[in-house]
Tab-separated table of C-alpha atoms and ligand atoms in Angstrom:
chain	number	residue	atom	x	y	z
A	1	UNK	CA	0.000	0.000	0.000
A	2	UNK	CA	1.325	3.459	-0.708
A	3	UNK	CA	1.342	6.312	1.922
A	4	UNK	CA	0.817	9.946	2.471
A	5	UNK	CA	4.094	12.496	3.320
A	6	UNK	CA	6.088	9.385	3.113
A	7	UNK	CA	4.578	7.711	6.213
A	8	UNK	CA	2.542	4.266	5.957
A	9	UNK	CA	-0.671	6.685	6.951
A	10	UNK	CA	-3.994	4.623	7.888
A	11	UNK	CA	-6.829	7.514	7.057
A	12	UNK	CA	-9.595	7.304	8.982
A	13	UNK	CA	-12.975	8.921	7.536
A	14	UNK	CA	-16.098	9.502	9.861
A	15	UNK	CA	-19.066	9.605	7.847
A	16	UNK	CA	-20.291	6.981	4.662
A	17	UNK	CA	-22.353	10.106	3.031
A	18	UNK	CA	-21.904	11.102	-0.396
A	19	UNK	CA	-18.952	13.274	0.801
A	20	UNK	CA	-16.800	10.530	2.546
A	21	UNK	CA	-17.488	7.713	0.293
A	22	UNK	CA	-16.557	9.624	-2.830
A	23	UNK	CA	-13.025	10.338	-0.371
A	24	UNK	CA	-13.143	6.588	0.585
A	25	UNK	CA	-13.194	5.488	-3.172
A	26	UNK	CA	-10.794	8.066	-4.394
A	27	UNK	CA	-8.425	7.760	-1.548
A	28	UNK	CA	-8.546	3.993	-2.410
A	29	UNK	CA	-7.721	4.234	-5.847
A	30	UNK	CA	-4.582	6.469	-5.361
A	31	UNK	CA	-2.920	4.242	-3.269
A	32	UNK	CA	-3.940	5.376	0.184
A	33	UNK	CA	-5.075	3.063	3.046
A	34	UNK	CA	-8.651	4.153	4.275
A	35	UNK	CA	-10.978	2.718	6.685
A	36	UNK	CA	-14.771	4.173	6.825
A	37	UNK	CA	-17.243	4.527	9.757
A	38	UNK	CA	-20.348	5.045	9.007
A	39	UNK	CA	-22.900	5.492	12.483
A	40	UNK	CA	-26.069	4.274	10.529
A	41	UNK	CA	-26.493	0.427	10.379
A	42	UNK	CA	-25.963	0.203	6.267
A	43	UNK	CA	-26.209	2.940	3.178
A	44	UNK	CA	-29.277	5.074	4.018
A	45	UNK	CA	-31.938	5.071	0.998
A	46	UNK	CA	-33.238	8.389	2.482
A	47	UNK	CA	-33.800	11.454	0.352
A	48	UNK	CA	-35.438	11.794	-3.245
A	49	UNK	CA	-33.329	13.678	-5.485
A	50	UNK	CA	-29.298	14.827	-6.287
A	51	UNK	CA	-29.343	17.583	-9.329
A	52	UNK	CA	-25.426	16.681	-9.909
A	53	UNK	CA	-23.746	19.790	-11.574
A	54	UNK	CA	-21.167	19.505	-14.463
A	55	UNK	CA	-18.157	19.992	-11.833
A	56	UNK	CA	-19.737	16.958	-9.877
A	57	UNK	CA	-20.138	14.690	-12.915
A	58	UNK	CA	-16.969	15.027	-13.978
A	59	UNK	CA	-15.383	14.519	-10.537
A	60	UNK	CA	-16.963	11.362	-10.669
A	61	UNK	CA	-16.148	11.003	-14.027
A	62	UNK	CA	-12.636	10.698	-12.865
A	63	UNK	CA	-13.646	7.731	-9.970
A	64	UNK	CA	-15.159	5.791	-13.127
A	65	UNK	CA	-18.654	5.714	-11.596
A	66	UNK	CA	-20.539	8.395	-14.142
A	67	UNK	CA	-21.603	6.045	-16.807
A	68	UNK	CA	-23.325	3.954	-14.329
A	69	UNK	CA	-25.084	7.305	-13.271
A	70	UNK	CA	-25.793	8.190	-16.433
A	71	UNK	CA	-28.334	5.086	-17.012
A	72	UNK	CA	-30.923	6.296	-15.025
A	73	UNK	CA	-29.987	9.837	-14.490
A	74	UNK	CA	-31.933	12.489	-16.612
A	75	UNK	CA	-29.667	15.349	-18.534
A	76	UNK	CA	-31.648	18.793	-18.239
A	77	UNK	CA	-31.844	20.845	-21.528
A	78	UNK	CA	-31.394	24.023	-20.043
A	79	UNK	CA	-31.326	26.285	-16.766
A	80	UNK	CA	-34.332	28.604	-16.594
A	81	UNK	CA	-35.528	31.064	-14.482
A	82	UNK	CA	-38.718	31.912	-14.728
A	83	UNK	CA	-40.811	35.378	-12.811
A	84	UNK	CA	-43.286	33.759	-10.595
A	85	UNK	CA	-46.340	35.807	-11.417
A	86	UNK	CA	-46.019	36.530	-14.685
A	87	UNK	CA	-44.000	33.613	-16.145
A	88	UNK	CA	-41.626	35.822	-18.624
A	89	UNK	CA	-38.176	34.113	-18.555
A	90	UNK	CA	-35.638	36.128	-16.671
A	91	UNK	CA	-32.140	33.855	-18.098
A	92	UNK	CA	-31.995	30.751	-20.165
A	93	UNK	CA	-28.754	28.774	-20.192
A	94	UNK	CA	-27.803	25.841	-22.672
A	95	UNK	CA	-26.984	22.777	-20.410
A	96	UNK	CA	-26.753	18.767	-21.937
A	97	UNK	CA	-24.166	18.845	-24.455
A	98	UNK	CA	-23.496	22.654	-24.856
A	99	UNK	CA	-22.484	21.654	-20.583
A	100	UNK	CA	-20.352	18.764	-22.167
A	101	UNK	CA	-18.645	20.758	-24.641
A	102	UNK	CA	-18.154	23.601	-22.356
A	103	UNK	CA	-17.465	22.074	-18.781
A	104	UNK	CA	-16.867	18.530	-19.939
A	105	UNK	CA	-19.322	17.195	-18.082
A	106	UNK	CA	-23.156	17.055	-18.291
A	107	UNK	CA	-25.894	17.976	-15.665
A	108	UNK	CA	-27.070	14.684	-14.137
A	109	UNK	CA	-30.214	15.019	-12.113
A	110	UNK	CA	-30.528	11.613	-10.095
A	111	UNK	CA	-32.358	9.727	-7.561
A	112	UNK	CA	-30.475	10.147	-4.274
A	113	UNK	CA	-30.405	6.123	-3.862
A	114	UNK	CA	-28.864	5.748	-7.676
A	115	UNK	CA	-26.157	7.447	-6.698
A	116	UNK	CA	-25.486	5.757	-3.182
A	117	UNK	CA	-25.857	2.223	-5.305
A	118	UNK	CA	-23.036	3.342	-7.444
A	119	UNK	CA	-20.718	5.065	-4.552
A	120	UNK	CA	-21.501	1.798	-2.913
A	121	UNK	CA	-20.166	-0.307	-5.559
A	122	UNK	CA	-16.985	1.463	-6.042
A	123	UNK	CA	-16.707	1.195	-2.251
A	124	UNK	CA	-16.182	-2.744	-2.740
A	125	UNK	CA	-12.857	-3.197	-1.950
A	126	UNK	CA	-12.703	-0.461	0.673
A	127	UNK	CA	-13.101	-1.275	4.647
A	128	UNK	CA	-16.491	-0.063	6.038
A	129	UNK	CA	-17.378	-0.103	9.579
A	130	UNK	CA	-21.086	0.568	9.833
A	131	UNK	CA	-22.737	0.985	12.966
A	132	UNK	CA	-19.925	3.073	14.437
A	133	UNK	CA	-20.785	6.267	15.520
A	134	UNK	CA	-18.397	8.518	16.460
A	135	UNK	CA	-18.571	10.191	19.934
A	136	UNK	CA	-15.124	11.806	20.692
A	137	UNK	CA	-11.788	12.056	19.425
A	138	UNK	CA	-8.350	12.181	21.483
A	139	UNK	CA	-5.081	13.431	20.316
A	140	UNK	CA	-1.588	11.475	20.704
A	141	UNK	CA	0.646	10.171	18.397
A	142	UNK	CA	-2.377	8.616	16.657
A	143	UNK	CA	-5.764	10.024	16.611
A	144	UNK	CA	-7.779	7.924	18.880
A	145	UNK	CA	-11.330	7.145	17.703
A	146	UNK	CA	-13.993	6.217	20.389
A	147	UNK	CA	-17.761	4.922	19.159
A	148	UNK	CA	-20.803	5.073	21.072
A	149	UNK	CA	-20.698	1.198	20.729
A	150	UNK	CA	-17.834	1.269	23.307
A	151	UNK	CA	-15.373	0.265	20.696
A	152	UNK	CA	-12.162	2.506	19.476
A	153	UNK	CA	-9.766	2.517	16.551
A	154	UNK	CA	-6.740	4.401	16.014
A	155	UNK	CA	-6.041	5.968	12.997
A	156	UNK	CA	-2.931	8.692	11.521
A	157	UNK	CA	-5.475	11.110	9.445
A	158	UNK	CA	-8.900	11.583	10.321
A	159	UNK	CA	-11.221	13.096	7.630
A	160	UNK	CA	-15.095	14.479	9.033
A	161	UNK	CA	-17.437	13.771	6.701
A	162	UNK	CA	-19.922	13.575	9.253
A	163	UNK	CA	-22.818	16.234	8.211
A	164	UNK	CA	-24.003	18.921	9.380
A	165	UNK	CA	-23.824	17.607	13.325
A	166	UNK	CA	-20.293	16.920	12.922
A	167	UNK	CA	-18.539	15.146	15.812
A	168	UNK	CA	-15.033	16.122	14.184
A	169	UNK	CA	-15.642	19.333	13.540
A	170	UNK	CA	-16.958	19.607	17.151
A	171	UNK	CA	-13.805	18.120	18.338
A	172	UNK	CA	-11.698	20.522	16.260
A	173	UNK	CA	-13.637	23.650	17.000
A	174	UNK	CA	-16.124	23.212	19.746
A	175	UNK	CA	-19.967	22.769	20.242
A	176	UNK	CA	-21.984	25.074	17.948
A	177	UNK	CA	-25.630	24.138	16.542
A	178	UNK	CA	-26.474	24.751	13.341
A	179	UNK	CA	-29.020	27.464	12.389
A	180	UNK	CA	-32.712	27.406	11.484
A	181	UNK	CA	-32.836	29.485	8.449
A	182	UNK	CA	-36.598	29.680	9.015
A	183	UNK	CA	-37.256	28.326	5.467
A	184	UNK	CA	-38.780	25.127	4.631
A	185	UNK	CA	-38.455	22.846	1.234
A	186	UNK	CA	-41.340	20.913	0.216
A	187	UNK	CA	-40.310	18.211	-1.897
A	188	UNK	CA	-42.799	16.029	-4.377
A	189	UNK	CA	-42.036	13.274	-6.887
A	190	UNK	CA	-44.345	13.708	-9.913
A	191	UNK	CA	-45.300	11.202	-12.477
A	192	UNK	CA	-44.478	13.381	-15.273
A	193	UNK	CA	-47.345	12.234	-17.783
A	194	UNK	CA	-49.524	14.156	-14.853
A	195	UNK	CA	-47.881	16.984	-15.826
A	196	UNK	CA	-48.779	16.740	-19.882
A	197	UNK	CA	-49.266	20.377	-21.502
A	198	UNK	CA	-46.940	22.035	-19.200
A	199	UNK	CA	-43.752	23.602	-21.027
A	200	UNK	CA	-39.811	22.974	-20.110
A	201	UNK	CA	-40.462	19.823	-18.176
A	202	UNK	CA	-37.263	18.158	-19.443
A	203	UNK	CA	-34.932	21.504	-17.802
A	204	UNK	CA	-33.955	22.783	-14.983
A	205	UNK	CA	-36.876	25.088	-14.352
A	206	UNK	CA	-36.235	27.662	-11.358
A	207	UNK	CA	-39.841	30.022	-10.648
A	208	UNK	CA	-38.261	32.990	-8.494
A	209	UNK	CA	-41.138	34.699	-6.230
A	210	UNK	CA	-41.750	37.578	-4.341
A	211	UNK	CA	-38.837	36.823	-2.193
A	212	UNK	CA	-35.608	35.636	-1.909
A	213	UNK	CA	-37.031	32.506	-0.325
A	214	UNK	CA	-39.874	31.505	-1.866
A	215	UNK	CA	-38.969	29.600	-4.919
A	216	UNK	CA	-40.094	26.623	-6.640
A	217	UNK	CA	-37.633	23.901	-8.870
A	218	UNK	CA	-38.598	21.467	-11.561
A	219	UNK	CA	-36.420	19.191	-13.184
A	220	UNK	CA	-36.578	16.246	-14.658
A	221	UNK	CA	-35.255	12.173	-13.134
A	222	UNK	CA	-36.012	8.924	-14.386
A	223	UNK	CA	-34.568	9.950	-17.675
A	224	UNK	CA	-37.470	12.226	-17.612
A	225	UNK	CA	-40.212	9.660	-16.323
A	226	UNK	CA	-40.800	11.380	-13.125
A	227	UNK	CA	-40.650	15.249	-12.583
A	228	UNK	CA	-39.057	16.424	-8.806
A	229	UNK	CA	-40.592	19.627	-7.687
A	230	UNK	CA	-38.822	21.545	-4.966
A	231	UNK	CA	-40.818	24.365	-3.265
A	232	UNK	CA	-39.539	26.902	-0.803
A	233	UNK	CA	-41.298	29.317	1.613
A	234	UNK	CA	-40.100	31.187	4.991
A	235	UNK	CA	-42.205	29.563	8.080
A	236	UNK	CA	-40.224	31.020	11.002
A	237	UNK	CA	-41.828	28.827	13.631
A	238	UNK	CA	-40.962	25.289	12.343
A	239	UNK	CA	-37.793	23.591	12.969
A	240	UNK	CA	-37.815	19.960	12.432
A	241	UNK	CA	-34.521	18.616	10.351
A	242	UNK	CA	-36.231	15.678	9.110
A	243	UNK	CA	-35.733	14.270	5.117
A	244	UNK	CA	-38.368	11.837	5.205
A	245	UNK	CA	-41.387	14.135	7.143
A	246	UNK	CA	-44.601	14.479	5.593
A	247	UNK	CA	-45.652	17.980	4.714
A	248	UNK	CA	-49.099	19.045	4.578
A	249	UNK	CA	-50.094	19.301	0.579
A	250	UNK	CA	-53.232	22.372	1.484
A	251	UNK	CA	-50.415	24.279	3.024
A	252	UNK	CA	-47.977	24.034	0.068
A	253	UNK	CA	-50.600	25.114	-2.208
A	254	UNK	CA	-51.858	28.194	-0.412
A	255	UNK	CA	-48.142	29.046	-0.002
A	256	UNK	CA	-47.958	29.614	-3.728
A	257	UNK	CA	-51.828	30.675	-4.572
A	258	UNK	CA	-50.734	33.889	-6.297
A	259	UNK	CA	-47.845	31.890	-8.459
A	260	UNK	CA	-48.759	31.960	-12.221
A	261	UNK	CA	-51.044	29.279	-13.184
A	262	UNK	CA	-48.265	26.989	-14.893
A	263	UNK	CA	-46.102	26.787	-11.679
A	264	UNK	CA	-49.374	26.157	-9.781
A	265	UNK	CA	-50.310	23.509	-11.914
A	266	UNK	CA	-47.004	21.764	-10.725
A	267	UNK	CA	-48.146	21.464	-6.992
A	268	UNK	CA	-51.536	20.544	-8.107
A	269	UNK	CA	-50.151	16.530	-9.761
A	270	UNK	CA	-49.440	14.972	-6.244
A	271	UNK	CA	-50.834	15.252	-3.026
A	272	UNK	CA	-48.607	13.987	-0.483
A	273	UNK	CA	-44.887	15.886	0.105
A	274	UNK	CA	-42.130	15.720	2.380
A	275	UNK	CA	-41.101	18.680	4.004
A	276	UNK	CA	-38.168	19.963	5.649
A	277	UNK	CA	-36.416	22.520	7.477
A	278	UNK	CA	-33.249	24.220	5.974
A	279	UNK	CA	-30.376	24.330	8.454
A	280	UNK	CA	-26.974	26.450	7.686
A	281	UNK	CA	-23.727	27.274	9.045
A	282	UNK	CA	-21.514	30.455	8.538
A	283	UNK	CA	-18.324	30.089	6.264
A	284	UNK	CA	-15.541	28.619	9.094
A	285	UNK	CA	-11.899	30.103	9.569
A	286	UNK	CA	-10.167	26.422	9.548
A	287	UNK	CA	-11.227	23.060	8.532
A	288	UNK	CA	-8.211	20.951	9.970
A	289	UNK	CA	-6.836	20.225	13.457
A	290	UNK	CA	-3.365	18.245	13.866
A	291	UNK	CA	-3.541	15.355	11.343
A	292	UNK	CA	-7.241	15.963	11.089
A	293	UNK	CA	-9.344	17.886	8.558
A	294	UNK	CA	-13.475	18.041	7.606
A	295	UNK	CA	-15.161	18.249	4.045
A	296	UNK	CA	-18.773	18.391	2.984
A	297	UNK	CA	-21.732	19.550	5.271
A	298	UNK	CA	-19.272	19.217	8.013
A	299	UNK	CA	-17.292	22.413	7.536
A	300	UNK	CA	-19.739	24.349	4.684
A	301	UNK	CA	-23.543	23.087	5.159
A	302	UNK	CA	-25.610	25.296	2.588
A	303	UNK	CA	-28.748	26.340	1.559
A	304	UNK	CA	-29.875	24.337	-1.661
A	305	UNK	CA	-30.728	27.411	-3.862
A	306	UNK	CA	-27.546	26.546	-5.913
A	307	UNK	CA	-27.542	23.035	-6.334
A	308	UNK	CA	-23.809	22.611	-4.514
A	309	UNK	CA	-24.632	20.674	-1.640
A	310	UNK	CA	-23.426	17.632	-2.420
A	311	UNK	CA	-21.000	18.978	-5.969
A	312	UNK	CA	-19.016	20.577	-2.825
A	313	UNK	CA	-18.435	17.707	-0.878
A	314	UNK	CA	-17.493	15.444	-3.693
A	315	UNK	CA	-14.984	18.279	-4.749
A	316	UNK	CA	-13.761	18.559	-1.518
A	317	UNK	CA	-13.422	14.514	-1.892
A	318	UNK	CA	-11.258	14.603	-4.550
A	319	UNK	CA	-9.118	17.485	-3.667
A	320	UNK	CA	-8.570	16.305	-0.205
A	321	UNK	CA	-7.614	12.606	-1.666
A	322	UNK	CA	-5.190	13.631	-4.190
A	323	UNK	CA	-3.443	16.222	-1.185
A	324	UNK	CA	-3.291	13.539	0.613
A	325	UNK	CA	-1.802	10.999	-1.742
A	326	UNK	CA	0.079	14.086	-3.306
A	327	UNK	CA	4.089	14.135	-2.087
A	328	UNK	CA	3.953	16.565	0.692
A	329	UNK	CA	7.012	16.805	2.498
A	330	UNK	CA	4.148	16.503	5.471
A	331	UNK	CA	0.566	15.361	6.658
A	332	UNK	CA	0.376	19.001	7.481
A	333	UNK	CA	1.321	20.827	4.660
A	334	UNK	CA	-0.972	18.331	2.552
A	335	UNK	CA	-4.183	19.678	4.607
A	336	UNK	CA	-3.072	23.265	4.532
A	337	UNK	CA	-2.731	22.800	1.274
A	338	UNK	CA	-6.246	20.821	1.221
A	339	UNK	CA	-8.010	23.981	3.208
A	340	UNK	CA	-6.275	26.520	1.150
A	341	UNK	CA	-7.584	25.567	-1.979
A	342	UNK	CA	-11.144	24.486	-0.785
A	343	UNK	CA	-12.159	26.899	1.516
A	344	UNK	CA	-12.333	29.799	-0.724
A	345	UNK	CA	-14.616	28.564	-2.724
A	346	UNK	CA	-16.824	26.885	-0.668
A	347	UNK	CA	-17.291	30.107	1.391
A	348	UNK	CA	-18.333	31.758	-1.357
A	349	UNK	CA	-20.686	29.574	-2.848
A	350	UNK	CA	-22.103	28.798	0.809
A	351	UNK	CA	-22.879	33.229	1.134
A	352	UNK	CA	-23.792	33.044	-2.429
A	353	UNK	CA	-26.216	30.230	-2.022
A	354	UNK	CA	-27.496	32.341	1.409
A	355	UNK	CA	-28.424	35.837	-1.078
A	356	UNK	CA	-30.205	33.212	-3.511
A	357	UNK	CA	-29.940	35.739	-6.512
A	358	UNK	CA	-27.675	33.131	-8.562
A	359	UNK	CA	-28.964	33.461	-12.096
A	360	UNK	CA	-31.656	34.889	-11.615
A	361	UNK	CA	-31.217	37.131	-14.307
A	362	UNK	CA	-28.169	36.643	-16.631
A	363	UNK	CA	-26.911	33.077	-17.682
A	364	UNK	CA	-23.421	34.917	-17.915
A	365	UNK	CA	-22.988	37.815	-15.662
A	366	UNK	CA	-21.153	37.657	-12.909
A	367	UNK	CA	-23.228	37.011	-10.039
A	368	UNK	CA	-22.914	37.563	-6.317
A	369	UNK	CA	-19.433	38.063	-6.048
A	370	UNK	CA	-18.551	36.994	-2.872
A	371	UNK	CA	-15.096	37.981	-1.069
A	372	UNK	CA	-12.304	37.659	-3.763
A	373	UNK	CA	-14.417	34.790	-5.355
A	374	UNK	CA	-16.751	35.816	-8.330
A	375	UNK	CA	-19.121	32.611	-8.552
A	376	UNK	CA	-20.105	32.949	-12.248
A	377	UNK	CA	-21.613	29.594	-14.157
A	378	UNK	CA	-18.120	29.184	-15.552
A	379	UNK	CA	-16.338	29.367	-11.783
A	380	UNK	CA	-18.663	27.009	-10.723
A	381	UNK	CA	-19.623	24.349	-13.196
A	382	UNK	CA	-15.891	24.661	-14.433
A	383	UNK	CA	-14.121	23.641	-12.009
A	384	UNK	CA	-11.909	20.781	-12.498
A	385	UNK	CA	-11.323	18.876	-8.678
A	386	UNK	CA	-8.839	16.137	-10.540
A	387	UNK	CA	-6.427	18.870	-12.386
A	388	UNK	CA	-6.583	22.131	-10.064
A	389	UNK	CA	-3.339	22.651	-9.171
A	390	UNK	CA	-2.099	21.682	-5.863
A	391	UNK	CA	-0.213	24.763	-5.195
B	401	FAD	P1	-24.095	13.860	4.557
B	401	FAD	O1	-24.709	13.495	3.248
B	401	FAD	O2	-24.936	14.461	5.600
B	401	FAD	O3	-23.418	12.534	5.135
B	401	FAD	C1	-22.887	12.479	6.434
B	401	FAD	C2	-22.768	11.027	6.847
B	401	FAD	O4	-22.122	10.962	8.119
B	401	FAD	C3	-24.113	10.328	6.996
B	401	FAD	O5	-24.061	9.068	6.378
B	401	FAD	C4	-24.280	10.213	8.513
B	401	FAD	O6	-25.052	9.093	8.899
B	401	FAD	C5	-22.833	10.073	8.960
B	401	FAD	N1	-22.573	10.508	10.344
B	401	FAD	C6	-23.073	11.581	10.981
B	401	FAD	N2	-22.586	11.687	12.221
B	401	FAD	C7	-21.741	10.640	12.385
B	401	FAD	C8	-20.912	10.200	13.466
B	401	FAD	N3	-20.863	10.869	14.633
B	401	FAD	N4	-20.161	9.081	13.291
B	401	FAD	C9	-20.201	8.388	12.107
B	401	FAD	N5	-20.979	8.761	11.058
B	401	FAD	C10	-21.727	9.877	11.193
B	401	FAD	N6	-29.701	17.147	-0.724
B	401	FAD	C11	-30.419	17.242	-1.840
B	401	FAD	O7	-30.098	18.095	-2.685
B	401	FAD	N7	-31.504	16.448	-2.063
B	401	FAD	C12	-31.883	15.464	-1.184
B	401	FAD	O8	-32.862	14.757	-1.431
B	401	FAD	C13	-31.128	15.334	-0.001
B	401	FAD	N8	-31.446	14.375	0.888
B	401	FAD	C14	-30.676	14.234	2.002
B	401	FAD	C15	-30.986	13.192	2.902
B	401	FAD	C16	-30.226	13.001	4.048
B	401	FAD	C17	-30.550	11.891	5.017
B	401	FAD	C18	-29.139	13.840	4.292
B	401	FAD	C19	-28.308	13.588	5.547
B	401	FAD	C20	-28.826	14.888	3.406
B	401	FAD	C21	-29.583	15.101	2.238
B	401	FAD	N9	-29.276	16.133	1.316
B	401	FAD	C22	-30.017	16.229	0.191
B	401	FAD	C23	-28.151	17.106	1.492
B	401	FAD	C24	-26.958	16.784	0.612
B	401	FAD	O9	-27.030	15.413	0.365
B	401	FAD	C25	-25.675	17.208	1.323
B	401	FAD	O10	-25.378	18.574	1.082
B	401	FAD	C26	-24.507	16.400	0.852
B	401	FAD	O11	-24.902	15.059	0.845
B	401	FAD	C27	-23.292	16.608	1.751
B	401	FAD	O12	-22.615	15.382	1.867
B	401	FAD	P2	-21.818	14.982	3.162
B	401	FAD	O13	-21.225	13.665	2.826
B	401	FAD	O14	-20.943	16.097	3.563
B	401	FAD	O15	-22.872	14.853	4.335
């Protein structure tokens, strides 16, 4: 087995999400010794969609797994925002092939369990401790791991993927809860022959209302079989973090009575919805500790209104991996070097993602330039996690 900064490093990675199993398998497959612990008892099914942006695809591109995601993904046509009373189309960008040519990578828009099944199948040959979750961390010469089963591991590296509740980043930088953005996302599958008349149902469709929260998302999954609306609306009052909660369908609708009869007609093809309340954290100063560092929803949870969720955490994944497996003189320098390159962005996509203006208007102006970062389509969906320099 090879090693990282010249040491015969065992990495540790807390968390089997999308974030720390894309890390497990690309750790793996540069030569690095990695053992997973996941605290749930096997891969979660939880969850109904994943709109995968190009920079996503194509970091998975590089782990081998985007064909498999491409057999039951669907490929939006385009990006549209659309003014939620009226209708008139505010920006209109090419995505599918024009994406391809451009960003060499499609938009996948995928069933959250598709693309566990295929994370999960590239994680064959990698060492997954399910089960095992992870209550507290002590430093020594190795980091010493201790589970809530009463059992312990040692390990050189530890990576957080751990979510939003992150024990490691807790650990690293002390107990902090999360905050209640006072929004909640309704979220319906649609059989998409229920939806037959209705324009753009094989895009990206974004319906911007009255306020920088209230929103609803269309796009297409099943290779365009089923349609996944995505509503947002502030309720201050409500706070549960649940994925899998029902939501009450009467509500949803009178949340979006004045919407333009076309969006309407979108809530109107299904009448039971999850809901769920949208949780963030502020941009952090430092992801690592010692030999440890976090990626994903454990250092940069986000609101959803640009689609980087889980694109962030996979780039982070790969980033992270080849630092790691990546000839630094130390463990240190490769994390610094890790956090330098990652956090940037991230911060600005997490603030941008917060002022939920992205695209609203222009599919190529600048938009919400954030610090020293301008997150234009390009910045974002360009982004290349397996050739950015490791400076
Ligand atoms: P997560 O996906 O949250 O994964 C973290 C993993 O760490 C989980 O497997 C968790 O069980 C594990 N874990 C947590 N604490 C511990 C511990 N102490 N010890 C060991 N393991 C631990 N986004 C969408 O756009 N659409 C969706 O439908 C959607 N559904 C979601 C459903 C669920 C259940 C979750 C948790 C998130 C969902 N998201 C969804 C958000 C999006 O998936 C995240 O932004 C993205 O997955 C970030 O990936 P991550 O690996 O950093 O974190």
């Amino acid at each position: 087995m090879s090693n990282v900064a010249g040491t015969r490093a065992v990495v540790g990675i807390a968390g089997a999400g999308i974030g720390g199993s894309t890390a497990a398998i690309a750790l793996r497959r540069l030569g690095v010794e990695v053992e997973l612990f996941e605290q749930a008892p096997g891969f979660a099914r939880v969850g109904a969609d994943i709109n995968l942006t190009p920079n996503a695809v194509r970091a998975l591109d590089g782990l081998d797994i985007g064909d498999t995601l491409r057999l039951t993904a669907a490929q939006p046509t385009h990006r549209i925002s659309r003014t939620w009373d009226t209708g008139v189309e505010t920006s209109r960008i090419e995505m599918a092939d024009h994406a391809v040519e451009r960003y060499g990578a499609p938009q996948l828009t995928i069933h959250r369990a598709d693309l566990m099944h295929a994370l999960e199948d590239a994680l064959k040959d990698v060492r997954i401790s399910f089960g095992k979750k992870l209550e507290s961390v002590a430093d020594g010469d190795r980091l010493h791991l201790q589970f809530a089963d009463g059992t312990s591991r040692d390990v050189d590296i530890l990576i957080g993927a751990d979510g939003i509740h992150s024990a490691v980043r807790t650990w690293m930088l002390g107990p902090e809860q999360p905050e209640f953005t006072g929004v909640v996302a309704y979220r319906a599958l649609v059989d998409t022959e229920r939806l037959a008349g209705l324009p753009n149902l094989d895009a990206f469709t974004k319906w911007w209302g009255p306020n920088p929260e209230t929103q609803i998302v269309t796009f297409p999954l099943d290779r365009g079989r089923t349609t996944f609306v995505f509503a947002t609306t502030p309720q201050p009052e409500w706070a549960d973090e649940s994925w899998t909660r029902p939501g009450d369908v009467r509500e949803l609708r009178a949340a979006y009575a004045d919407f333009h009869p076309e969006a309407r007609a979108l809530l109107d093809a299904r009448d039971d919805v999850l809901i769920s309340a949208l949780y963030v954290r502020d941009p952090l100063a430092t992801w690592r500790r010692g030999n440890a560092a976090l990626l994903g929803d454990a250092c940069h949870p986000m609101m959803p209104f640009m689609a980087q969720g889980a694109g962030q955490a996979i780039e982070d994944a790969i980033v992270l991996s080849r630092c790691l497996a990546g000839g630094f003189a130390s463990t240190a320098e490769a994390l610094d070097t890790y956090q330098s390159l990652r956090l940037p962005r991230t911060s600005a996509i997490q603030v941008g993602s917060r002022g939920n203006s992205w695209l609203k208007a222009s599919g190529t102006d600048t938009q919400e330039p954030a610090g020293e970062l301008a997150i234009d389509p390009d910045t974002v969906y360009g982004y290349d996690a397996w050739n950015v320099p490791l400076r």
